[in-house]
mmCIF file of C-alpha atoms in Angstrom:
data_model
loop_
_atom_site.group_PDB
_atom_site.id
_atom_site.type_symbol
_atom_site.label_atom_id
_atom_site.label_comp_id
_atom_site.label_asym_id
_atom_site.label_seq_id
_atom_site.Cartn_x
_atom_site.Cartn_y
_atom_site.Cartn_z
ATOM 1 C CA MET A 19 244.451 59.192 273.245
ATOM 2 C CA GLN A 20 247.544 58.037 275.900
ATOM 3 C CA GLY A 21 246.221 59.908 277.888
ATOM 4 C CA GLY A 22 242.658 58.773 278.772
ATOM 5 C CA LEU A 23 243.825 55.159 277.804
ATOM 6 C CA THR A 24 245.731 56.149 281.457
ATOM 7 C CA LEU A 25 243.343 57.936 283.077
ATOM 8 C CA TRP A 26 241.189 55.370 282.589
ATOM 9 C CA GLY A 27 243.568 52.265 283.874
ATOM 10 C CA LYS A 28 243.933 53.547 287.102
ATOM 11 C CA LYS A 29 241.059 54.247 287.845
ATOM 12 C CA ASN A 30 238.605 52.115 286.385
ATOM 13 C CA LYS A 31 239.343 47.660 285.296
ATOM 14 C CA LYS A 32 239.050 46.729 281.951
ATOM 15 C CA MET A 33 236.112 45.993 280.179
ATOM 16 C CA ARG A 34 235.409 43.210 278.755
ATOM 17 C CA ILE A 35 232.893 44.561 275.712
ATOM 18 C CA LEU A 36 231.495 43.239 272.037
ATOM 19 C CA VAL A 37 230.037 44.323 269.827
ATOM 20 C CA LEU A 38 227.332 43.097 267.800
ATOM 21 C CA SER A 39 227.895 42.942 264.499
ATOM 22 C CA ARG A 40 227.556 40.414 260.617
ATOM 23 C CA LYS A 41 230.863 41.054 259.723
ATOM 24 C CA PRO A 42 234.030 41.373 262.083
ATOM 25 C CA SER A 43 235.806 42.988 258.028
ATOM 26 C CA LEU A 44 233.147 46.042 258.450
ATOM 27 C CA TYR A 45 234.616 49.654 258.806
ATOM 28 C CA SER A 46 232.220 50.666 261.336
ATOM 29 C CA THR A 47 233.325 47.075 262.983
ATOM 30 C CA ARG A 48 236.624 47.443 262.144
ATOM 31 C CA ARG A 49 236.828 50.510 263.741
ATOM 32 C CA LEU A 50 235.142 50.245 266.789
ATOM 33 C CA VAL A 51 237.386 47.452 268.003
ATOM 34 C CA GLU A 52 240.536 49.395 267.594
ATOM 35 C CA ALA A 53 239.036 51.583 269.129
ATOM 36 C CA ALA A 54 237.637 49.777 272.181
ATOM 37 C CA GLN A 55 241.718 48.184 271.954
ATOM 38 C CA LYS A 56 243.710 51.371 271.673
ATOM 39 C CA ARG A 57 241.668 51.904 275.632
ATOM 40 C CA GLY A 58 242.947 48.902 276.662
ATOM 41 C CA HIS A 59 239.747 46.684 276.131
ATOM 42 C CA ASP A 60 238.980 43.351 275.590
ATOM 43 C CA VAL A 61 236.623 42.934 272.501
ATOM 44 C CA ARG A 62 234.723 41.135 270.339
ATOM 45 C CA VAL A 63 232.684 41.020 267.737
ATOM 46 C CA ILE A 64 229.388 38.551 267.411
ATOM 47 C CA ASP A 65 227.096 38.265 265.201
ATOM 48 C CA TYR A 66 223.357 38.399 267.121
ATOM 49 C CA LEU A 67 222.044 36.253 264.057
ATOM 50 C CA ARG A 68 223.763 33.471 265.796
ATOM 51 C CA CYS A 69 222.401 33.967 269.141
ATOM 52 C CA TYR A 70 219.629 32.452 270.598
ATOM 53 C CA MET A 71 217.997 33.058 274.217
ATOM 54 C CA ASN A 72 217.053 31.301 276.780
ATOM 55 C CA ILE A 73 213.869 32.864 278.262
ATOM 56 C CA THR A 74 213.837 32.365 281.866
ATOM 57 C CA SER A 75 212.633 33.697 284.696
ATOM 58 C CA ARG A 76 215.248 35.658 287.028
ATOM 59 C CA LYS A 77 217.663 34.461 284.232
ATOM 60 C CA PRO A 78 218.212 35.673 280.909
ATOM 61 C CA THR A 79 220.441 34.518 278.672
ATOM 62 C CA VAL A 80 221.757 35.205 275.448
ATOM 63 C CA ILE A 81 223.676 32.496 273.903
ATOM 64 C CA TYR A 82 226.354 32.229 271.432
ATOM 65 C CA LYS A 83 227.141 29.447 269.615
ATOM 66 C CA GLY A 84 226.662 27.428 272.881
ATOM 67 C CA GLU A 85 228.779 29.556 275.019
ATOM 68 C CA LYS A 86 226.255 31.378 277.811
ATOM 69 C CA LEU A 87 226.685 35.650 277.815
ATOM 70 C CA THR A 88 227.006 36.152 280.720
ATOM 71 C CA SER A 89 229.902 38.364 282.334
ATOM 72 C CA TYR A 90 230.097 41.118 279.419
ATOM 73 C CA ASP A 91 229.998 45.071 281.088
ATOM 74 C CA ALA A 92 228.879 46.271 277.138
ATOM 75 C CA ILE A 93 227.509 45.759 273.989
ATOM 76 C CA ILE A 94 227.573 47.871 271.029
ATOM 77 C CA PRO A 95 223.944 46.947 268.544
ATOM 78 C CA ARG A 96 225.404 47.144 264.450
ATOM 79 C CA ILE A 97 221.596 46.569 263.773
ATOM 80 C CA GLY A 98 221.226 46.211 260.384
ATOM 81 C CA ALA A 99 218.001 47.411 259.087
ATOM 82 C CA SER A 100 216.430 43.964 257.978
ATOM 83 C CA TYR A 101 217.044 41.749 260.572
ATOM 84 C CA THR A 102 215.529 44.445 263.497
ATOM 85 C CA PHE A 103 213.551 42.687 264.571
ATOM 86 C CA TYR A 104 215.269 39.890 266.055
ATOM 87 C CA GLY A 105 218.875 42.669 267.000
ATOM 88 C CA ALA A 106 216.628 43.654 268.987
ATOM 89 C CA ALA A 107 214.980 40.324 270.865
ATOM 90 C CA VAL A 108 218.534 39.799 271.698
ATOM 91 C CA VAL A 109 219.623 43.479 272.529
ATOM 92 C CA ARG A 110 216.368 43.158 274.576
ATOM 93 C CA GLN A 111 217.764 40.084 276.265
ATOM 94 C CA PHE A 112 221.157 42.149 277.330
ATOM 95 C CA GLU A 113 219.709 44.234 278.968
ATOM 96 C CA MET A 114 217.892 41.942 281.246
ATOM 97 C CA GLY A 115 221.254 40.486 282.179
ATOM 98 C CA GLU A 116 221.771 44.230 283.585
ATOM 99 C CA ILE A 117 225.033 44.413 280.914
ATOM 100 C CA PHE A 118 224.999 47.987 279.368
ATOM 101 C CA SER A 119 224.203 48.546 275.670
ATOM 102 C CA VAL A 120 225.368 52.029 274.316
ATOM 103 C CA ASN A 121 221.757 52.845 272.627
ATOM 104 C CA GLU A 122 218.542 50.683 274.099
ATOM 105 C CA SER A 123 216.982 47.974 272.708
ATOM 106 C CA GLU A 124 213.632 49.947 272.356
ATOM 107 C CA ALA A 125 215.096 53.367 271.402
ATOM 108 C CA ILE A 126 216.876 50.558 267.982
ATOM 109 C CA SER A 127 213.328 49.497 267.277
ATOM 110 C CA ARG A 128 211.286 52.996 267.280
ATOM 111 C CA SER A 129 213.798 55.398 265.038
ATOM 112 C CA ARG A 130 214.316 52.466 262.471
ATOM 113 C CA ASP A 131 210.669 52.715 262.850
ATOM 114 C CA LYS A 132 210.362 56.104 260.238
ATOM 115 C CA LEU A 133 206.971 57.175 260.964
ATOM 116 C CA ARG A 134 207.254 56.000 265.067
ATOM 117 C CA SER A 135 210.386 58.448 264.883
ATOM 118 C CA LEU A 136 208.632 60.979 263.290
ATOM 119 C CA GLN A 137 205.383 61.375 264.936
ATOM 120 C CA ILE A 138 207.283 61.875 268.564
ATOM 121 C CA LEU A 139 210.215 63.782 266.946
ATOM 122 C CA ALA A 140 206.980 66.289 265.498
ATOM 123 C CA ARG A 141 205.238 65.482 269.265
ATOM 124 C CA GLU A 142 208.058 67.605 270.820
ATOM 125 C CA GLY A 143 208.257 69.482 268.819
ATOM 126 C CA ILE A 144 211.394 69.313 266.673
ATOM 127 C CA GLY A 145 211.872 71.164 263.288
ATOM 128 C CA MET A 146 211.154 68.438 259.921
ATOM 129 C CA PRO A 147 209.791 68.463 256.472
ATOM 130 C CA VAL A 148 205.708 68.545 256.596
ATOM 131 C CA THR A 149 205.212 65.164 256.105
ATOM 132 C CA GLY A 150 201.680 63.449 254.996
ATOM 133 C CA PHE A 151 200.931 59.202 255.335
ATOM 134 C CA ALA A 152 197.022 58.065 254.220
ATOM 135 C CA ASN A 153 196.640 54.584 254.048
ATOM 136 C CA HIS A 154 194.189 54.629 251.109
ATOM 137 C CA SER A 155 194.010 54.972 247.650
ATOM 138 C CA ASP A 156 190.677 57.005 248.253
ATOM 139 C CA ASP A 157 192.897 59.610 250.283
ATOM 140 C CA ILE A 158 196.006 60.414 248.121
ATOM 141 C CA ASP A 159 194.168 64.015 246.655
ATOM 142 C CA GLY A 160 193.166 65.297 250.083
ATOM 143 C CA MET A 161 196.683 64.181 251.813
ATOM 144 C CA ILE A 162 198.550 65.629 248.590
ATOM 145 C CA GLU A 163 195.951 68.340 249.537
ATOM 146 C CA THR A 164 197.738 69.291 252.272
ATOM 147 C CA MET A 165 201.448 69.536 251.564
ATOM 148 C CA LYS A 166 203.029 72.574 250.244
ATOM 149 C CA GLY A 167 202.224 71.313 246.452
ATOM 150 C CA THR A 168 204.898 69.561 244.174
ATOM 151 C CA PRO A 169 207.173 67.682 243.554
ATOM 152 C CA LEU A 170 207.524 65.296 246.289
ATOM 153 C CA VAL A 171 209.509 62.948 248.032
ATOM 154 C CA MET A 172 207.582 60.453 248.310
ATOM 155 C CA LYS A 173 210.099 57.489 250.785
ATOM 156 C CA LEU A 174 209.006 53.643 251.885
ATOM 157 C CA LEU A 175 209.047 52.860 255.768
ATOM 158 C CA GLU A 176 211.263 49.942 255.163
ATOM 159 C CA GLY A 177 214.026 52.307 252.727
ATOM 160 C CA THR A 178 217.401 52.872 253.742
ATOM 161 C CA GLN A 179 220.428 54.149 252.565
ATOM 162 C CA GLY A 180 218.274 56.505 250.100
ATOM 163 C CA LYS A 181 216.157 53.488 248.421
ATOM 164 C CA GLY A 182 212.797 53.340 248.041
ATOM 165 C CA VAL A 183 212.381 57.362 248.258
ATOM 166 C CA VAL A 184 211.133 58.913 245.296
ATOM 167 C CA LEU A 185 210.655 62.743 243.328
ATOM 168 C CA ALA A 186 207.924 63.046 242.170
ATOM 169 C CA GLU A 187 207.835 66.189 239.677
ATOM 170 C CA THR A 188 203.651 66.266 240.077
ATOM 171 C CA LYS A 189 200.798 66.276 241.227
ATOM 172 C CA LYS A 190 199.741 63.404 238.711
ATOM 173 C CA ALA A 191 202.169 61.622 239.166
ATOM 174 C CA ALA A 192 202.783 61.585 242.977
ATOM 175 C CA GLY A 193 198.977 60.321 242.842
ATOM 176 C CA SER A 194 200.028 57.343 240.254
ATOM 177 C CA VAL A 195 203.734 56.451 242.822
ATOM 178 C CA LEU A 196 201.245 56.314 245.481
ATOM 179 C CA SER A 197 198.201 54.003 244.704
ATOM 180 C CA ALA A 198 201.187 51.396 242.849
ATOM 181 C CA PHE A 199 202.901 51.012 245.983
ATOM 182 C CA ARG A 200 199.081 51.255 248.241
ATOM 183 C CA GLN A 201 198.162 47.797 245.140
ATOM 184 C CA LEU A 202 201.916 46.277 246.822
ATOM 185 C CA LYS A 203 200.465 46.842 250.204
ATOM 186 C CA ALA A 204 203.979 48.570 250.827
ATOM 187 C CA ASN A 205 203.885 51.648 253.038
ATOM 188 C CA ILE A 206 204.782 55.647 251.814
ATOM 189 C CA LEU A 207 205.588 58.303 253.610
ATOM 190 C CA VAL A 208 204.786 61.372 251.631
ATOM 191 C CA GLN A 209 207.716 64.632 252.305
ATOM 192 C CA GLU A 210 207.709 68.747 250.564
ATOM 193 C CA PHE A 211 210.156 68.524 248.350
ATOM 194 C CA ILE A 212 213.077 71.237 249.989
ATOM 195 C CA LYS A 213 213.653 72.742 246.304
ATOM 196 C CA GLU A 214 216.605 75.288 248.621
ATOM 197 C CA ALA A 215 218.346 72.807 250.246
ATOM 198 C CA ASN A 216 220.237 72.271 246.650
ATOM 199 C CA GLY A 217 220.862 68.491 246.784
ATOM 200 C CA LYS A 218 222.051 68.422 249.896
ATOM 201 C CA ASP A 219 221.801 67.765 253.261
ATOM 202 C CA ILE A 220 224.315 67.072 256.435
ATOM 203 C CA ARG A 221 225.020 64.081 258.649
ATOM 204 C CA ALA A 222 225.745 65.530 262.385
ATOM 205 C CA PHE A 223 227.265 62.378 264.634
ATOM 206 C CA VAL A 224 226.197 62.261 268.207
ATOM 207 C CA VAL A 225 227.915 60.296 271.117
ATOM 208 C CA GLY A 226 225.880 61.228 274.573
ATOM 209 C CA GLU A 227 225.440 64.765 275.030
ATOM 210 C CA LYS A 228 227.037 65.948 271.820
ATOM 211 C CA VAL A 229 228.293 66.424 268.348
ATOM 212 C CA VAL A 230 231.165 64.462 267.680
ATOM 213 C CA GLY A 231 231.895 65.276 264.195
ATOM 214 C CA SER A 232 229.344 66.618 261.191
ATOM 215 C CA MET A 233 230.210 66.910 257.012
ATOM 216 C CA GLU A 234 227.589 67.957 254.270
ATOM 217 C CA ARG A 235 226.650 65.504 251.776
ATOM 218 C CA GLU A 236 226.197 66.804 247.673
ATOM 219 C CA ALA A 237 224.594 64.331 245.089
ATOM 220 C CA PRO A 238 225.412 63.972 242.323
ATOM 221 C CA ASP A 239 223.848 65.757 238.874
ATOM 222 C CA GLY A 240 221.311 64.327 237.425
ATOM 223 C CA GLU A 241 220.377 63.503 241.684
ATOM 224 C CA PHE A 242 218.144 64.464 244.332
ATOM 225 C CA ARG A 243 219.039 62.197 246.392
ATOM 226 C CA ALA A 244 222.614 63.129 249.367
ATOM 227 C CA ASN A 245 223.621 59.808 249.668
ATOM 228 C CA LEU A 246 227.513 58.383 250.378
ATOM 229 C CA HIS A 247 226.458 54.870 248.679
ATOM 230 C CA LEU A 248 224.640 56.995 245.972
ATOM 231 C CA GLY A 249 228.206 58.793 244.968
ATOM 232 C CA ALA A 250 227.831 62.061 247.031
ATOM 233 C CA ALA A 251 230.427 64.015 247.614
ATOM 234 C CA ALA A 252 231.039 64.696 251.256
ATOM 235 C CA LYS A 253 233.441 67.607 252.983
ATOM 236 C CA LYS A 254 232.926 68.532 256.676
ATOM 237 C CA ILE A 255 231.217 71.351 258.082
ATOM 238 C CA GLU A 256 231.310 72.870 261.277
ATOM 239 C CA LEU A 257 227.441 73.212 262.757
ATOM 240 C CA SER A 258 225.760 75.745 264.720
ATOM 241 C CA GLU A 259 225.570 75.803 267.748
ATOM 242 C CA LYS A 260 221.976 75.982 267.299
ATOM 243 C CA GLU A 261 221.948 73.367 264.889
ATOM 244 C CA LYS A 262 224.485 71.021 267.317
ATOM 245 C CA LYS A 263 221.278 71.776 269.638
ATOM 246 C CA MET A 264 218.868 70.124 267.357
ATOM 247 C CA ALA A 265 221.017 66.904 266.928
ATOM 248 C CA VAL A 266 221.712 65.959 270.353
ATOM 249 C CA GLU A 267 217.474 67.085 270.918
ATOM 250 C CA ALA A 268 216.161 64.533 268.219
ATOM 251 C CA THR A 269 218.839 61.709 269.778
ATOM 252 C CA LYS A 270 217.235 62.140 272.436
ATOM 253 C CA ARG A 271 213.932 62.161 272.061
ATOM 254 C CA LEU A 272 214.375 59.090 270.500
ATOM 255 C CA GLY A 273 215.711 57.611 273.468
ATOM 256 C CA LEU A 274 219.582 56.521 271.390
ATOM 257 C CA SER A 275 223.277 57.914 272.466
ATOM 258 C CA VAL A 276 225.446 57.105 269.276
ATOM 259 C CA ALA A 277 223.341 58.053 266.664
ATOM 260 C CA GLY A 278 223.301 60.135 262.498
ATOM 261 C CA VAL A 279 220.821 62.904 262.179
ATOM 262 C CA ASP A 280 220.571 63.811 258.637
ATOM 263 C CA MET A 281 219.294 67.372 258.676
ATOM 264 C CA ILE A 282 218.470 70.277 255.314
ATOM 265 C CA ARG A 283 218.646 73.558 256.494
ATOM 266 C CA SER A 284 215.496 75.416 254.312
ATOM 267 C CA ASN A 285 214.588 78.743 254.028
ATOM 268 C CA GLU A 286 212.146 77.793 257.810
ATOM 269 C CA GLY A 287 215.894 76.570 259.126
ATOM 270 C CA LEU A 288 217.259 74.108 260.341
ATOM 271 C CA LEU A 289 215.521 70.572 259.530
ATOM 272 C CA VAL A 290 215.454 66.950 260.795
ATOM 273 C CA ILE A 291 214.497 63.966 258.083
ATOM 274 C CA GLU A 292 215.786 61.600 259.702
ATOM 275 C CA VAL A 293 217.896 59.784 262.661
ATOM 276 C CA ASN A 294 219.989 56.737 261.942
ATOM 277 C CA SER A 295 220.729 53.981 264.890
ATOM 278 C CA SER A 296 223.591 52.660 263.203
ATOM 279 C CA PRO A 297 225.889 54.752 261.572
ATOM 280 C CA GLY A 298 229.049 53.615 259.322
ATOM 281 C CA LEU A 299 232.128 56.001 260.520
ATOM 282 C CA GLU A 300 233.686 55.170 257.349
ATOM 283 C CA GLY A 301 232.420 58.447 255.666
ATOM 284 C CA ILE A 302 232.236 60.292 259.207
ATOM 285 C CA GLU A 303 235.253 59.442 259.964
ATOM 286 C CA LYS A 304 237.254 60.116 256.758
ATOM 287 C CA THR A 305 235.358 63.053 256.307
ATOM 288 C CA THR A 306 236.060 65.053 259.354
ATOM 289 C CA GLU A 307 239.390 63.140 260.359
ATOM 290 C CA LYS A 308 237.976 62.154 263.548
ATOM 291 C CA ASP A 309 238.217 59.287 265.383
ATOM 292 C CA VAL A 310 234.211 58.974 266.557
ATOM 293 C CA ALA A 311 235.064 55.215 266.738
ATOM 294 C CA SER A 312 237.141 55.890 270.095
ATOM 295 C CA GLU A 313 234.103 58.766 271.790
ATOM 296 C CA ILE A 314 231.501 55.919 270.882
ATOM 297 C CA ILE A 315 234.240 53.696 273.051
ATOM 298 C CA LYS A 316 234.593 57.157 276.176
ATOM 299 C CA TYR A 317 230.726 57.005 276.083
ATOM 300 C CA ILE A 318 231.181 54.021 277.265
ATOM 301 C CA GLU A 319 233.691 54.336 280.100
ATOM 302 C CA GLU A 320 232.269 57.319 280.810
ATOM 303 C CA THR A 321 228.823 55.995 281.108
ATOM 304 C CA LEU A 322 229.727 52.749 283.311
ATOM 305 C CA ALA A 323 231.991 55.090 285.351
ATOM 306 C CA ASP A 324 229.262 57.082 286.850
ATOM 307 C CA ASN A 325 226.190 54.448 287.991
#
């Protein structure tokens, strides 16, 4: 780690980095600050919801509590799913001022739209579970027929961290769930249930062109969602080169540079189920014992050094 600091210090200037985060105390935010400081950079955390913008011709400006944020080299967006629209607008305004963003605003918005992101991955030939989407309740039976039978996994497009995800064991149950959500004007995806996954999934943490850490998560008894927030157990695993390539490819196809790619192993091979543009660092770092935060800072260094 110290050697990397020396090499950077000799060849490049100290960087000024902004971490866009609601709370400095969050694990991921703290670790990014620690990593940046350890590598000799100035770093600051700002609440992106307290930023406002002056949208003036040729003078794009982001203002934070009365201060113009112009003399920075890079930003690291940690945009919560509930604030994607405004957070992406703030990131876009920084980009207009030619400040480098680890993940671009358009890519963040694209990845947060579950339907759009899956459509892009499907177009690019990335393996994923059979997925359906319908608007009218009269089309529900027809959509279910296009799946591989029940059980089916149903996901609210706006859900995160396993929330808004339901397992329908029968066709009748699936129809009832879909009808109920459509009456509430909620948009819902339907995916085939991969039984052979046995409640396990894989999180690959991608930075740039490589996977810097990977873990397997296993759902607790009686649960099919392998989310750490829901009590899943995690262990470090090593992915094959093919699996690493798929994770990196899925990240690139959505235009992201840093992402958490969630995948499951099926009888038909590895399948991508989601790509997260603001993946948490706590689970992956504690499980793999890898300094993922420093990998993100090094990626910024290398990118800016090449430009």
